[in-house]
GROMACS .gro file of C-alpha atoms in nm:
model
  189
    1GLY     CA    1  -1.021  -0.079  -1.578
    2GLY     CA    2  -0.671  -0.163  -1.631
    3GLY     CA    3  -0.533  -0.363  -1.416
    4ALA     CA    4  -0.227  -0.575  -1.565
    5PHE     CA    5  -0.013  -0.355  -1.350
    6GLN     CA    6  -0.003  -0.440  -1.005
    7GLN     CA    7   0.223  -0.414  -0.671
    8PRO     CA    8   0.079  -0.515  -0.359
    9ALA     CA    9   0.074  -0.238  -0.133
   10ASN     CA   10   0.190  -0.476   0.177
   11ASN     CA   11   0.017  -0.209   0.421
   12ASP     CA   12   0.014  -0.336   0.794
   13VAL     CA   13  -0.257  -0.194   0.993
   14SER     CA   14  -0.096  -0.251   1.335
   15ASN     CA   15   0.203  -0.003   1.244
   16VAL     CA   16   0.058   0.277   1.438
   17ALA     CA   17   0.272   0.539   1.287
   18SER     CA   18   0.260   0.467   0.952
   19LEU     CA   19  -0.139   0.510   1.027
   20GLN     CA   20  -0.059   0.834   1.174
   21ARG     CA   21   0.134   0.970   0.899
   22GLY     CA   22  -0.134   0.796   0.626
   23ALA     CA   23  -0.394   1.075   0.846
   24ARG     CA   24  -0.196   1.378   0.803
   25ASN     CA   25  -0.190   1.254   0.431
   26PHE     CA   26  -0.537   1.219   0.425
   27VAL     CA   27  -0.626   1.570   0.577
   28ASN     CA   28  -0.408   1.760   0.338
   29TYR     CA   29  -0.456   1.561   0.018
   30CYS     CA   30  -0.733   1.417  -0.046
   31GLN     CA   31  -1.040   1.569   0.232
   32GLY     CA   32  -1.051   1.921   0.026
   33CYS     CA   33  -1.260   1.649  -0.204
   34HIS     CA   34  -1.346   1.351  -0.026
   35SER     CA   35  -1.502   1.267   0.279
   36ALA     CA   36  -1.499   0.985   0.518
   37LYS     CA   37  -1.834   1.038   0.702
   38TYR     CA   38  -1.814   0.705   0.894
   39VAL     CA   39  -1.498   0.814   1.077
   40ARG     CA   40  -1.451   1.061   1.371
   41TYR     CA   41  -1.185   1.237   1.472
   42ASN     CA   42  -1.210   1.146   1.854
   43GLN     CA   43  -1.190   0.773   1.762
   44LEU     CA   44  -0.930   0.859   1.520
   45ALA     CA   45  -0.774   0.998   1.797
   46ARG     CA   46  -0.849   0.651   1.959
   47ASP     CA   47  -0.655   0.441   1.757
   48LEU     CA   48  -0.428   0.603   1.642
   49GLY     CA   49  -0.278   0.655   1.983
   50MET     CA   50  -0.331   1.047   1.990
   51THR     CA   51  -0.497   1.269   2.218
   52GLU     CA   52  -0.770   1.515   2.126
   53GLU     CA   53  -0.542   1.786   2.077
   54GLN     CA   54  -0.360   1.653   1.839
   55VAL     CA   55  -0.593   1.602   1.630
   56ILE     CA   56  -0.795   1.927   1.624
   57ASP     CA   57  -0.446   2.102   1.572
   58ASN     CA   58  -0.356   1.864   1.340
   59LEU     CA   59  -0.581   1.675   1.164
   60MET     CA   60  -0.889   1.881   1.217
   61PHE     CA   61  -0.955   2.144   0.903
   62GLY     CA   62  -1.338   2.216   0.913
   63ALA     CA   63  -1.448   1.989   1.193
   64ALA     CA   64  -1.554   2.191   1.471
   65ARG     CA   65  -1.590   1.918   1.784
   66PRO     CA   66  -1.369   1.604   1.813
   67THR     CA   67  -1.709   1.390   1.778
   68GLU     CA   68  -1.773   1.520   1.399
   69THR     CA   69  -1.712   1.288   1.152
   70MET     CA   70  -1.458   1.390   0.863
   71ASP     CA   71  -1.669   1.577   0.600
   72VAL     CA   72  -1.558   1.712   0.359
   73ALA     CA   73  -1.602   2.122   0.273
   74MET     CA   74  -1.697   2.090  -0.092
   75ARG     CA   75  -2.066   2.112  -0.169
   76PRO     CA   76  -2.202   1.792  -0.400
   77ALA     CA   77  -2.239   2.033  -0.658
   78ASP     CA   78  -1.901   2.180  -0.726
   79GLY     CA   79  -1.800   1.837  -0.773
   80LEU     CA   80  -2.034   1.736  -0.993
   81ARG     CA   81  -1.943   2.022  -1.235
   82TRP     CA   82  -1.587   2.066  -1.171
   83PHE     CA   83  -1.526   1.670  -1.197
   84GLY     CA   84  -1.834   1.562  -1.372
   85ILE     CA   85  -1.871   1.351  -1.068
   86THR     CA   86  -1.905   1.383  -0.721
   87PRO     CA   87  -1.616   1.283  -0.555
   88PRO     CA   88  -1.686   0.957  -0.326
   89ASP     CA   89  -1.652   0.903   0.037
   90LEU     CA   90  -1.374   0.692   0.099
   91SER     CA   91  -1.432   0.527   0.483
   92LEU     CA   92  -1.509   0.201   0.301
   93LEU     CA   93  -1.307   0.238  -0.033
   94ALA     CA   94  -1.068  -0.043   0.034
   95ARG     CA   95  -1.316  -0.255   0.176
   96SER     CA   96  -1.461  -0.237  -0.193
   97LYS     CA   97  -1.207  -0.141  -0.461
   98GLY     CA   98  -0.876  -0.363  -0.178
   99ALA     CA   99  -0.518  -0.143  -0.096
  100ASP     CA  100  -0.358  -0.283  -0.372
  101TYR     CA  101  -0.572  -0.109  -0.655
  102ILE     CA  102  -0.572   0.188  -0.429
  103TYR     CA  103  -0.192   0.196  -0.401
  104ASN     CA  104  -0.139   0.161  -0.771
  105TYR     CA  105  -0.425   0.372  -0.844
  106LEU     CA  106  -0.259   0.673  -0.654
  107ARG     CA  107   0.118   0.539  -0.843
  108THR     CA  108  -0.035   0.502  -1.216
  109PHE     CA  109  -0.140   0.869  -1.341
  110TYR     CA  110   0.000   0.973  -1.670
  111LEU     CA  111   0.066   1.273  -1.873
  112ASP     CA  112  -0.224   1.234  -2.163
  113PRO     CA  113  -0.297   1.579  -2.314
  114LYS     CA  114  -0.632   1.375  -2.467
  115ARG     CA  115  -0.763   1.482  -2.090
  116PRO     CA  116  -0.975   1.728  -1.939
  117ALA     CA  117  -0.716   1.757  -1.608
  118GLY     CA  118  -0.416   1.636  -1.855
  119VAL     CA  119  -0.351   1.302  -1.716
  120ASN     CA  120  -0.497   0.949  -1.732
  121ASN     CA  121  -0.413   0.622  -1.550
  122LEU     CA  122  -0.358   0.313  -1.575
  123MET     CA  123  -0.629   0.128  -1.317
  124LEU     CA  124  -0.937   0.363  -1.432
  125PRO     CA  125  -0.897   0.488  -1.801
  126ASN     CA  126  -1.006   0.818  -1.850
  127THR     CA  127  -1.079   0.918  -1.435
  128ALA     CA  128  -1.241   1.243  -1.350
  129MET     CA  129  -0.960   1.228  -1.059
  130PRO     CA  130  -0.692   1.457  -1.165
  131HIS     CA  131  -0.310   1.386  -1.092
  132VAL     CA  132  -0.331   1.612  -0.715
  133LEU     CA  133   0.000   1.389  -0.578
  134TRP     CA  134   0.217   1.556  -0.900
  135GLU     CA  135   0.385   1.731  -0.734
  136LEU     CA  136   0.547   1.469  -0.488
  137GLN     CA  137   0.504   1.243  -0.707
  138GLY     CA  138   0.617   1.386  -1.058
  139VAL     CA  139   0.522   1.354  -1.359
  140GLN     CA  140   0.532   1.054  -1.583
  141GLU     CA  141   0.495   0.955  -1.878
  142ALA     CA  142   0.306   0.591  -2.011
  143VAL     CA  143   0.580   0.454  -2.247
  144TRP     CA  144   0.361   0.185  -2.438
  145GLU     CA  145   0.425  -0.103  -2.693
  146GLY     CA  146   0.213  -0.263  -2.972
  147HIS     CA  147   0.145  -0.299  -3.343
  148VAL     CA  148  -0.163  -0.295  -3.605
  149ASP     CA  149  -0.320  -0.572  -3.689
  150ALA     CA  150  -0.449  -0.684  -4.022
  151ALA     CA  151  -0.756  -0.582  -3.950
  152GLY     CA  152  -0.542  -0.171  -3.922
  153ASN     CA  153  -0.649  -0.177  -3.573
  154ALA     CA  154  -0.393  -0.044  -3.325
  155GLN     CA  155  -0.258  -0.308  -3.073
  156ARG     CA  156  -0.090  -0.182  -2.802
  157GLN     CA  157   0.001  -0.230  -2.425
  158PHE     CA  158   0.142  -0.034  -2.145
  159LYS     CA  159   0.523  -0.103  -2.129
  160GLU     CA  160   0.663   0.125  -1.849
  161PHE     CA  161   0.665   0.467  -1.740
  162ALA     CA  162   0.928   0.719  -1.788
  163LEU     CA  163   0.984   1.021  -1.562
  164ALA     CA  164   0.890   1.330  -1.766
  165THR     CA  165   0.988   1.563  -1.506
  166PRO     CA  166   1.134   1.454  -1.088
  167GLY     CA  167   0.871   1.509  -0.765
  168LYS     CA  168   0.979   1.688  -0.462
  169LEU     CA  169   0.998   1.305  -0.329
  170THR     CA  170   1.227   1.019  -0.458
  171PRO     CA  171   1.019   0.731  -0.664
  172GLU     CA  172   1.120   0.526  -0.304
  173GLN     CA  173   0.984   0.800  -0.079
  174TYR     CA  174   0.687   0.843  -0.310
  175ASP     CA  175   0.576   0.499  -0.259
  176GLY     CA  176   0.620   0.519   0.154
  177PHE     CA  177   0.365   0.822   0.065
  178VAL     CA  178   0.161   0.653  -0.090
  179ARG     CA  179   0.197   0.340   0.119
  180ASP     CA  180   0.088   0.506   0.413
  181THR     CA  181  -0.213   0.631   0.266
  182VAL     CA  182  -0.394   0.389   0.131
  183ASN     CA  183  -0.245   0.216   0.525
  184PHE     CA  184  -0.510   0.504   0.649
  185LEU     CA  185  -0.768   0.425   0.415
  186GLU     CA  186  -0.771   0.078   0.467
  187TYR     CA  187  -0.803   0.151   0.836
  188MET     CA  188  -1.059   0.344   0.827
  189ALA     CA  189  -1.245   0.036   0.581
   0.00000   0.00000   0.00000
């Protein structure tokens, strides 16, 4: 990927309040497409200091019982048709990719009219995932710098992001939102 832009996530999986916010973020923004099939709601309740009733009222939108896993409602065939790939299960993502990678991935979407969803990602160029958090982060443009070499090949490097349209959250608030979400993904893994 485009791993040149990396900032540390600085997560703390012992921060229960952050994990609770991250669980809320996950079920509201991620679980529509991504499952966490190795996590049961009742275990989540115990680990995050919540009652089963709190989990049922605030985190269970598709499961019938707290003993069920955090599955996704979207059929794999629909994901394949809509995105060209079935969205992966996120239970172990932080273990395989690392918290810093996920943190930066969720922060580095940028406008790209050539892509089907109108956005691209610095960490995973040509990603199939749309920027589902755009309303919170806002819309940013990538600023590139570079030159044309003697053979006529354009060489470009990422310089910075420029905010084209502000989101509902300030950049600091958005980074906190992403950090909580990544903290939850790290807890699951």
